[in-house]
Short mmCIF file of C-alpha atoms and ligand atoms in Angstrom, two decimals:
data_model
loop_
_atom_site.label_atom_id
_atom_site.label_comp_id
_atom_site.label_asym_id
_atom_site.label_seq_id
_atom_site.Cartn_x
_atom_site.Cartn_y
_atom_site.Cartn_z
CA MET A 493 54.68 -37.48 10.95
CA LEU A 494 52.90 -37.69 14.26
CA LYS A 495 52.46 -33.89 14.28
CA LYS A 496 50.94 -34.00 10.78
CA SER A 497 48.34 -36.61 11.71
CA ASN A 498 47.46 -34.61 14.83
CA HIS A 499 46.83 -31.54 12.69
CA LEU A 500 44.71 -33.60 10.35
CA ARG A 501 42.66 -34.92 13.25
CA THR A 502 42.14 -31.41 14.65
CA LEU A 503 41.06 -30.17 11.22
CA LEU A 504 38.61 -33.02 10.79
CA THR A 505 37.17 -32.44 14.26
CA LEU A 506 36.73 -28.76 13.48
CA LEU A 507 35.00 -29.56 10.20
CA LEU A 508 32.67 -31.96 11.97
CA ILE A 509 31.63 -29.18 14.36
CA VAL A 510 31.54 -26.20 11.99
CA VAL A 511 29.80 -27.74 8.94
CA PRO A 512 26.66 -28.90 10.80
CA LEU A 513 26.51 -25.51 12.51
CA LEU A 514 26.62 -23.73 9.14
CA VAL A 515 23.97 -26.04 7.66
CA CYS A 516 21.66 -25.39 10.63
CA SER A 517 22.03 -21.62 10.44
CA CYS A 518 21.20 -21.61 6.70
CA ALA A 519 18.14 -23.89 6.96
CA PRO A 520 14.73 -22.13 7.00
CA LYS A 521 13.49 -21.44 10.51
CA GLU A 522 9.90 -21.73 11.64
CA GLY A 523 7.91 -18.70 10.49
CA SER A 524 10.69 -17.50 8.21
CA VAL A 525 10.27 -16.00 4.75
CA ALA A 526 11.03 -19.35 3.11
CA GLU A 527 8.22 -21.03 5.00
CA GLU A 528 5.77 -18.20 4.32
CA LYS A 529 6.45 -18.57 0.58
CA GLU A 530 4.65 -21.95 0.76
CA GLN A 531 1.36 -20.10 1.20
CA PRO A 532 -1.19 -19.60 -1.57
CA GLU A 533 -0.91 -16.48 -3.68
CA SER A 534 -2.80 -13.78 -1.81
CA ILE A 535 -4.21 -10.34 -2.45
CA GLY A 536 -2.53 -7.76 -0.24
CA ILE A 537 -4.94 -5.25 1.26
CA ILE A 538 -3.47 -2.20 2.98
CA SER A 539 -4.97 0.78 4.77
CA ALA A 540 -3.43 3.49 6.90
CA MET A 541 -5.85 3.53 9.84
CA ASP A 542 -7.93 1.22 12.00
CA ASN A 543 -11.28 2.52 10.72
CA GLU A 544 -10.16 1.72 7.16
CA VAL A 545 -9.55 -2.00 7.89
CA LYS A 546 -12.24 -2.54 10.53
CA LEU A 547 -15.01 -3.74 8.21
CA LEU A 548 -12.62 -5.90 6.17
CA LEU A 549 -11.28 -7.63 9.27
CA SER A 550 -14.77 -8.20 10.63
CA GLU A 551 -15.78 -9.91 7.36
CA ALA A 552 -12.56 -11.92 6.92
CA ASP A 553 -11.70 -15.41 8.17
CA ILE A 554 -8.31 -14.78 9.73
CA ASP A 555 -6.07 -17.83 10.08
CA HIS A 556 -3.27 -16.11 11.95
CA VAL A 557 -1.62 -12.75 12.55
CA ASP A 558 2.09 -12.16 11.94
CA THR A 559 3.65 -9.13 13.57
CA ILE A 560 6.57 -7.73 11.59
CA GLY A 561 8.26 -4.56 12.73
CA GLY A 562 5.33 -3.84 15.02
CA VAL A 563 2.83 -4.07 12.15
CA ASP A 564 0.15 -6.79 12.20
CA PHE A 565 -0.40 -8.80 9.04
CA HIS A 566 -3.74 -10.65 9.14
CA VAL A 567 -3.48 -13.78 7.02
CA GLY A 568 -6.65 -15.54 5.92
CA THR A 569 -9.47 -15.35 3.41
CA LEU A 570 -12.01 -12.69 2.51
CA CYS A 571 -14.97 -13.71 0.34
CA GLY A 572 -13.12 -16.97 -0.26
CA GLN A 573 -9.99 -15.23 -1.59
CA PRO A 574 -6.63 -15.66 0.14
CA VAL A 575 -5.71 -12.27 1.58
CA VAL A 576 -3.16 -10.56 3.76
CA ILE A 577 -4.66 -7.47 5.42
CA THR A 578 -2.66 -4.83 7.23
CA ARG A 579 -2.96 -1.38 8.75
CA SER A 580 0.28 0.40 7.98
CA GLY A 581 -0.04 3.60 9.96
CA ILE A 582 -0.30 7.08 8.45
CA GLY A 583 2.06 8.63 5.91
CA LYS A 584 4.51 7.69 3.19
CA VAL A 585 7.20 6.18 5.41
CA LEU A 586 5.01 3.74 7.33
CA SER A 587 3.00 2.73 4.28
CA ALA A 588 6.16 2.08 2.23
CA SER A 589 7.60 0.07 5.08
CA ALA A 590 4.44 -2.05 5.49
CA VAL A 591 4.02 -2.82 1.81
CA THR A 592 7.71 -3.71 1.53
CA ALA A 593 7.42 -6.13 4.45
CA MET A 594 4.26 -7.59 2.93
CA LEU A 595 5.81 -8.11 -0.49
CA ASN A 596 8.93 -9.71 1.02
CA GLN A 597 7.10 -11.97 3.44
CA TYR A 598 4.11 -13.25 1.46
CA ARG A 599 3.23 -14.36 -2.05
CA ILE A 600 1.24 -11.29 -3.11
CA SER A 601 -0.37 -11.24 -6.57
CA ASN A 602 -1.94 -7.77 -6.33
CA VAL A 603 -2.06 -4.92 -3.84
CA ILE A 604 -5.24 -2.99 -3.07
CA PHE A 605 -4.93 0.14 -0.95
CA THR A 606 -8.27 1.19 0.52
CA GLY A 607 -9.23 4.17 2.61
CA ILE A 608 -10.25 7.81 2.65
CA ALA A 609 -8.92 11.01 1.09
CA GLY A 610 -9.56 14.70 0.63
CA GLY A 611 -11.48 15.64 -2.50
CA VAL A 612 -9.50 17.98 -4.72
CA GLY A 613 -11.46 19.78 -7.32
CA ASP A 614 -14.89 20.85 -8.25
CA ASP A 615 -16.33 17.42 -8.97
CA THR A 616 -15.21 15.23 -6.10
CA GLU A 617 -17.63 15.78 -3.21
CA VAL A 618 -17.60 14.28 0.27
CA LEU A 619 -18.43 10.53 0.10
CA ASP A 620 -17.61 10.36 -3.61
CA GLU A 621 -15.18 7.63 -4.51
CA VAL A 622 -11.91 8.06 -6.42
CA ILE A 623 -10.20 5.14 -8.12
CA ALA A 624 -6.62 6.18 -8.80
CA THR A 625 -5.34 5.68 -12.32
CA ARG A 626 -1.99 7.18 -11.24
CA LEU A 627 -0.35 8.68 -8.17
CA VAL A 628 2.26 11.33 -7.55
CA GLN A 629 4.20 12.63 -4.52
CA HIS A 630 3.16 16.29 -4.44
CA ASP A 631 5.68 17.15 -1.70
CA TYR A 632 8.82 15.73 -3.32
CA GLY A 633 11.32 18.33 -4.49
CA THR A 634 13.72 21.10 -3.54
CA MET A 635 13.28 23.95 -1.13
CA ASN A 636 15.28 26.79 -2.66
CA ASN A 637 15.40 30.55 -2.14
CA ASP A 638 12.30 31.00 -4.27
CA GLY A 639 10.38 28.41 -2.30
CA PHE A 640 9.41 24.80 -3.00
CA GLU A 641 10.11 23.37 -6.42
CA TRP A 642 8.58 19.95 -7.17
CA SER A 643 10.65 17.29 -8.90
CA ASP A 644 9.86 13.83 -10.18
CA GLY A 645 11.77 12.05 -7.42
CA ASN A 646 14.40 10.73 -9.83
CA THR A 647 12.05 7.90 -10.59
CA GLY A 648 13.90 7.09 -13.81
CA GLU A 649 12.51 4.90 -16.55
CA SER A 650 12.13 1.62 -14.69
CA VAL A 651 10.24 3.08 -11.73
CA GLY A 652 7.29 5.30 -12.54
CA GLU A 653 7.22 7.93 -15.24
CA GLU A 654 7.94 11.61 -14.64
CA GLY A 655 7.00 11.19 -11.01
CA TYR A 656 3.70 9.43 -11.69
CA TYR A 657 3.07 5.81 -10.77
CA TYR A 658 0.42 4.02 -12.78
CA CYS A 659 -2.16 1.64 -11.36
CA ASP A 660 -2.93 -1.64 -13.05
CA ASP A 661 -5.61 -1.12 -15.75
CA GLU A 662 -7.48 -4.33 -14.95
CA LEU A 663 -7.61 -3.55 -11.23
CA VAL A 664 -8.77 -0.01 -11.98
CA ASP A 665 -11.61 -1.35 -14.14
CA LEU A 666 -12.60 -3.89 -11.49
CA ALA A 667 -12.56 -1.21 -8.79
CA TYR A 668 -14.49 1.26 -10.93
CA ASP A 669 -17.21 -1.30 -11.76
CA ALA A 670 -17.47 -2.35 -8.12
CA ALA A 671 -17.65 1.27 -6.95
CA THR A 672 -20.39 2.20 -9.43
CA GLU A 673 -22.45 -0.76 -8.23
CA ILE A 674 -21.98 0.13 -4.57
CA ILE A 675 -22.42 3.92 -4.59
CA GLY A 676 -23.67 4.83 -8.07
CA GLU A 677 -21.84 5.96 -11.22
CA GLU A 678 -22.36 9.69 -10.57
CA HIS A 679 -20.28 9.42 -7.39
CA VAL A 680 -17.30 7.54 -8.82
CA PHE A 681 -14.27 9.15 -10.48
CA LYS A 682 -11.08 7.84 -12.00
CA GLY A 683 -7.99 10.04 -12.00
CA THR A 684 -4.82 11.26 -10.36
CA ILE A 685 -4.31 11.08 -6.61
CA ALA A 686 -1.65 13.34 -5.09
CA THR A 687 0.15 12.01 -2.01
CA GLY A 688 2.15 13.91 0.58
CA ASP A 689 3.02 13.86 4.25
CA GLN A 690 0.53 16.61 4.99
CA PHE A 691 -3.15 16.65 5.87
CA VAL A 692 -4.37 19.23 3.36
CA ALA A 693 -6.84 21.76 4.72
CA SER A 694 -6.25 24.70 2.38
CA GLU A 695 -8.24 26.00 -0.59
CA GLU A 696 -5.06 27.54 -1.99
CA TYR A 697 -3.14 24.27 -1.87
CA VAL A 698 -6.10 22.42 -3.40
CA GLU A 699 -5.71 24.73 -6.42
CA THR A 700 -1.99 23.91 -6.57
CA LEU A 701 -2.79 20.18 -6.56
CA GLN A 702 -5.30 20.67 -9.36
CA ASP A 703 -3.14 22.95 -11.47
CA ASN A 704 0.25 21.26 -11.03
CA PHE A 705 -0.75 17.61 -10.86
CA ASP A 706 -4.25 17.37 -12.33
CA ALA A 707 -5.21 15.74 -9.01
CA ILE A 708 -8.78 14.94 -8.04
CA ALA A 709 -7.95 13.66 -4.52
CA CYS A 710 -5.16 13.96 -1.98
CA GLU A 711 -4.02 11.62 0.76
CA MET A 712 -0.88 10.48 2.56
CA GLU A 713 0.03 6.94 1.45
CA GLY A 714 -0.99 6.12 -2.11
CA ALA A 715 2.13 7.19 -4.03
CA SER A 716 4.51 5.49 -1.61
CA ILE A 717 2.57 2.23 -1.92
CA ALA A 718 2.60 2.76 -5.68
CA ALA A 719 6.35 3.42 -5.79
CA VAL A 720 7.18 0.22 -3.90
CA CYS A 721 4.71 -1.91 -5.89
CA THR A 722 6.20 -0.51 -9.10
CA GLN A 723 9.68 -1.49 -7.94
CA TYR A 724 8.47 -4.99 -7.07
CA GLU A 725 6.50 -5.19 -10.35
CA THR A 726 3.34 -5.99 -8.38
CA PRO A 727 0.03 -4.72 -9.83
CA PHE A 728 -1.78 -2.30 -7.53
CA VAL A 729 -4.76 0.01 -7.25
CA VAL A 730 -5.72 2.71 -4.75
CA ILE A 731 -9.38 3.15 -3.77
CA ARG A 732 -10.35 6.23 -1.76
CA ALA A 733 -13.62 7.65 -0.47
CA MET A 734 -13.70 11.39 0.15
CA SER A 735 -14.03 12.24 3.83
CA ASP A 736 -13.56 15.98 3.16
CA LYS A 737 -12.72 18.53 0.50
CA ALA A 738 -9.17 19.28 1.75
CA ASP A 739 -10.33 22.84 2.50
CA GLY A 740 -10.71 24.98 5.61
CA ASN A 741 -13.54 22.69 6.75
CA ALA A 742 -11.50 19.52 6.18
CA HIS A 743 -10.85 18.60 9.81
CA GLU A 744 -14.50 18.83 10.82
CA SER A 745 -15.67 16.94 7.76
CA TYR A 746 -12.98 14.28 8.30
CA ASP A 747 -14.15 13.79 11.90
CA ASN A 748 -17.80 13.49 10.89
CA MET A 749 -17.54 11.52 7.65
CA GLY A 750 -14.29 9.55 7.97
CA ASP A 751 -15.77 6.31 9.30
CA ILE A 752 -18.62 6.25 6.76
CA ALA A 753 -16.19 6.96 3.92
CA ALA A 754 -13.77 4.27 5.14
CA ASP A 755 -16.56 1.67 5.20
CA ASN A 756 -17.64 2.63 1.66
CA SER A 757 -14.14 1.91 0.31
CA SER A 758 -14.08 -1.39 2.20
CA ARG A 759 -17.42 -2.38 0.66
CA ILE A 760 -15.93 -1.77 -2.76
CA VAL A 761 -12.97 -4.01 -1.93
CA ILE A 762 -15.34 -6.77 -0.80
CA HIS A 763 -17.28 -6.40 -4.06
CA ILE A 764 -14.05 -6.68 -6.06
CA LEU A 765 -13.07 -9.87 -4.23
CA LYS A 766 -16.51 -11.37 -4.87
CA SER A 767 -16.33 -10.45 -8.54
CA ILE A 768 -12.96 -12.15 -9.13
CA LYS A 769 -14.04 -15.44 -7.57
N1 ADE B 2064 -7.10 11.96 4.10
C1 ADE B 2064 -8.37 12.34 4.26
N2 ADE B 2064 -8.49 13.65 4.07
C2 ADE B 2064 -7.27 14.12 3.80
C3 ADE B 2064 -6.75 15.41 3.55
N3 ADE B 2064 -7.54 16.48 3.51
N4 ADE B 2064 -5.42 15.52 3.32
C4 ADE B 2064 -4.63 14.44 3.36
N5 ADE B 2064 -5.06 13.21 3.60
C5 ADE B 2064 -6.37 13.03 3.82
#
């Protein structure tokens, strides 16, 4: 009898120690996802490089900066709109990682990717603007004995369609209207952007991108952003100014025109935010 009551006492003591510990470890911690979810719904703005977010950050009222996985998320307002602005780094991996962190950490209503690209095709000249209607990973596929064979990335029905990820129609229209006001209708195109982990500087590959994907621009982040946003069912659009023609002169053109092109895309984003006030 005495042994039994001792056991009972030990059990009760253990429960008194363990239960509060469990409750504490489950409660939201300062700065955790749960706390961040209290924030207003924000527009997520992502770019790959510093020059592509510079103008936006200089115009924004930033409340605070969260660093997640080494990536800075600038939380504040731009033109009165709640925004989260980040620079992901270059390429599909880093951009997918940044947009995933953003969508998990904040209440994001829409994602706008802004930056520069290589013009693919006869119409898109340097400093023209391309508003993506859809995006595709041009470098996804199989390397077999006959060379590279593209495939749709097993996107399936719920994520993308035959390898293409579609931008939100309303955002595309807003971006197109803003772009025509900022740089003139003759310099603005809507169409397919092809994304890959390569800087394209080849006339021959430009033809491949035109012929195989109907692309009018190429860059290194759009389709990965699009794939993640599609999975999270978050509307998105990709806005790109041409810094080069993705040809043999691409590097020189990129060096000379990249900053101007980046600012042009940022101006379009600012115009969009003003127009949805
Ligand atoms: N971004 C800007 N120009 C580019 C190019 N030619 N290829 C890939 N990404 C780019």
